[in-house]
């Protein structure tokens, strides 16, 4: 049975929780982000996904430190922003994120987008960063087959993770990159797993949720877990943070997973990198 702190083994031997909290658009000011992370950790979350772009790394680090949970039991991800690509800039941006988080180490450092031009130089710096004791794993985000194939053909150290938008509403649309990552032992991580709330009232999802006595958000989180995909639903609301974590007392049947995977409508709620050079 999956538990809230169940981990997956990454291709560099490190463990990453399958479940975590995303904090995009959770404001640092007014303590929204600090509170969300504290509520999540209190509710049993053991992984937090931030980024330089989100401008809340400092609150994430402070909440992790204040939680009293041993540092090695919390997994912290942050990301390199697009304006920081290139070898030197990447090294500098990494140092800055580590200092802003004010943690001894970052569990996972991701390239946020496959910026055309400098991205292979960027990856050289990422490989160097991965050798530091302050960085436990490196990976990418928004990498589609063209970006991943280029990277795999040119890297020394492959990415441990590819974080992309995934839900039943786009899983088939993403079949090629899903298959490519799985066959190369690159862990998939689902962002916008709740479709940014756009599909939470979809009647066919509501029917499925009623069948299991769960909410539609919980079905979407559990769907990712059943697919062995790391999932990081975002909420800044205490009740919904707890609701999204309450998915470890049921399983979705194989048949219903197939039904869910039939919900595909190529829905992308964030930026779509499908045709990005
Ligand atoms: N790498 C990338 O390019 C990238 C892009 C996008 C996102 N991400 C990461 O993935 C995380 C998740 O994605 P996301 O934040 O874009 O979208 P999401 O998790 O799919 O959806 C978040 C939205 O759903 C609402 N919500 C959360 N739980 C709910 C529930 N139980 N019932 C009803 N509504 C609920 C939230 O509102 P409340 O806060 O009011 O509950 C918020 O409006 C981000 O926070 C970020 O860490 C990464």
Short mmCIF file of C-alpha atoms and ligand atoms in Angstrom, two decimals, residues 22-24 49 54 79 112-113 141-142 163 191-197 200 217 232-237 240 243-244 270, ligand 1:
data_model
loop_
_atom_site.label_atom_id
_atom_site.label_comp_id
_atom_site.label_asym_id
_atom_site.label_seq_id
_atom_site.Cartn_x
_atom_site.Cartn_y
_atom_site.Cartn_z
CA UNK A 22 3.62 22.65 -5.49
CA UNK A 23 3.90 26.31 -4.54
CA UNK A 24 3.56 28.16 -7.86
CA UNK A 49 8.32 22.00 -5.34
CA UNK A 54 7.97 31.56 -7.97
CA UNK A 79 14.48 25.27 -10.68
CA UNK A 112 12.70 24.85 -15.79
CA UNK A 113 12.35 25.08 -19.60
CA UNK A 141 11.16 20.22 -16.85
CA UNK A 142 9.01 20.73 -19.94
CA UNK A 163 8.60 17.42 -14.72
CA UNK A 191 2.67 19.40 -12.72
CA UNK A 192 -0.83 20.91 -12.99
CA UNK A 193 -2.11 17.49 -11.89
CA UNK A 194 -5.43 19.08 -10.90
CA UNK A 195 -5.74 20.70 -14.36
CA UNK A 196 -5.52 24.01 -12.46
CA UNK A 197 -9.04 23.15 -11.27
CA UNK A 200 -12.70 19.27 -11.26
CA UNK A 217 -9.08 16.34 -6.93
CA UNK A 232 2.72 17.88 -6.70
CA UNK A 233 -0.79 19.37 -6.40
CA UNK A 234 -0.80 23.02 -5.39
CA UNK A 235 -3.03 24.58 -2.82
CA UNK A 236 -2.59 27.48 -0.45
CA UNK A 237 -5.70 26.51 1.51
CA UNK A 240 -7.53 21.59 0.43
CA UNK A 243 -7.82 16.96 1.16
CA UNK A 244 -5.23 16.46 -1.59
CA UNK A 270 0.20 25.78 -18.75
N1 LIG B 1 7.72 23.12 -14.30
C1 LIG B 1 6.75 23.89 -14.72
O1 LIG B 1 6.85 24.54 -15.76
C2 LIG B 1 5.51 24.01 -13.89
C3 LIG B 1 4.37 24.63 -14.44
C4 LIG B 1 3.22 24.69 -13.65
C5 LIG B 1 3.24 24.17 -12.36
N2 LIG B 1 4.36 23.60 -11.84
C6 LIG B 1 4.41 23.03 -10.47
O2 LIG B 1 3.30 22.16 -10.29
C7 LIG B 1 2.51 22.60 -9.19
C8 LIG B 1 1.06 22.27 -9.42
O3 LIG B 1 0.57 22.89 -10.60
P1 LIG B 1 -0.40 24.17 -10.58
O4 LIG B 1 -0.23 24.89 -9.30
O5 LIG B 1 -0.15 24.98 -11.80
O6 LIG B 1 -1.85 23.56 -10.74
P2 LIG B 1 -2.73 22.40 -10.02
O7 LIG B 1 -2.01 21.84 -8.87
O8 LIG B 1 -3.23 21.52 -11.10
O9 LIG B 1 -4.01 23.23 -9.53
C9 LIG B 1 -3.93 24.23 -8.56
C10 LIG B 1 -5.30 24.91 -8.50
O10 LIG B 1 -6.28 24.00 -8.00
C11 LIG B 1 -6.88 24.53 -6.81
N3 LIG B 1 -7.08 23.39 -5.90
C12 LIG B 1 -6.13 22.71 -5.23
N4 LIG B 1 -6.66 21.68 -4.53
C13 LIG B 1 -7.99 21.73 -4.76
C14 LIG B 1 -9.07 20.93 -4.33
N5 LIG B 1 -8.88 19.88 -3.53
N6 LIG B 1 -10.33 21.27 -4.74
C15 LIG B 1 -10.52 22.33 -5.55
N7 LIG B 1 -9.53 23.13 -6.02
C16 LIG B 1 -8.27 22.81 -5.63
C17 LIG B 1 -5.91 25.54 -6.28
O11 LIG B 1 -6.56 26.57 -5.57
P3 LIG B 1 -6.27 26.83 -3.98
O12 LIG B 1 -4.82 27.13 -3.84
O13 LIG B 1 -7.15 27.98 -3.67
O14 LIG B 1 -6.68 25.57 -3.27
C18 LIG B 1 -5.31 26.11 -7.58
O15 LIG B 1 -6.18 27.07 -8.14
C19 LIG B 1 2.83 24.10 -9.13
O16 LIG B 1 2.46 24.67 -7.90
C20 LIG B 1 4.30 24.08 -9.38
O17 LIG B 1 5.00 23.68 -8.22
C21 LIG B 1 5.49 23.50 -12.60
#
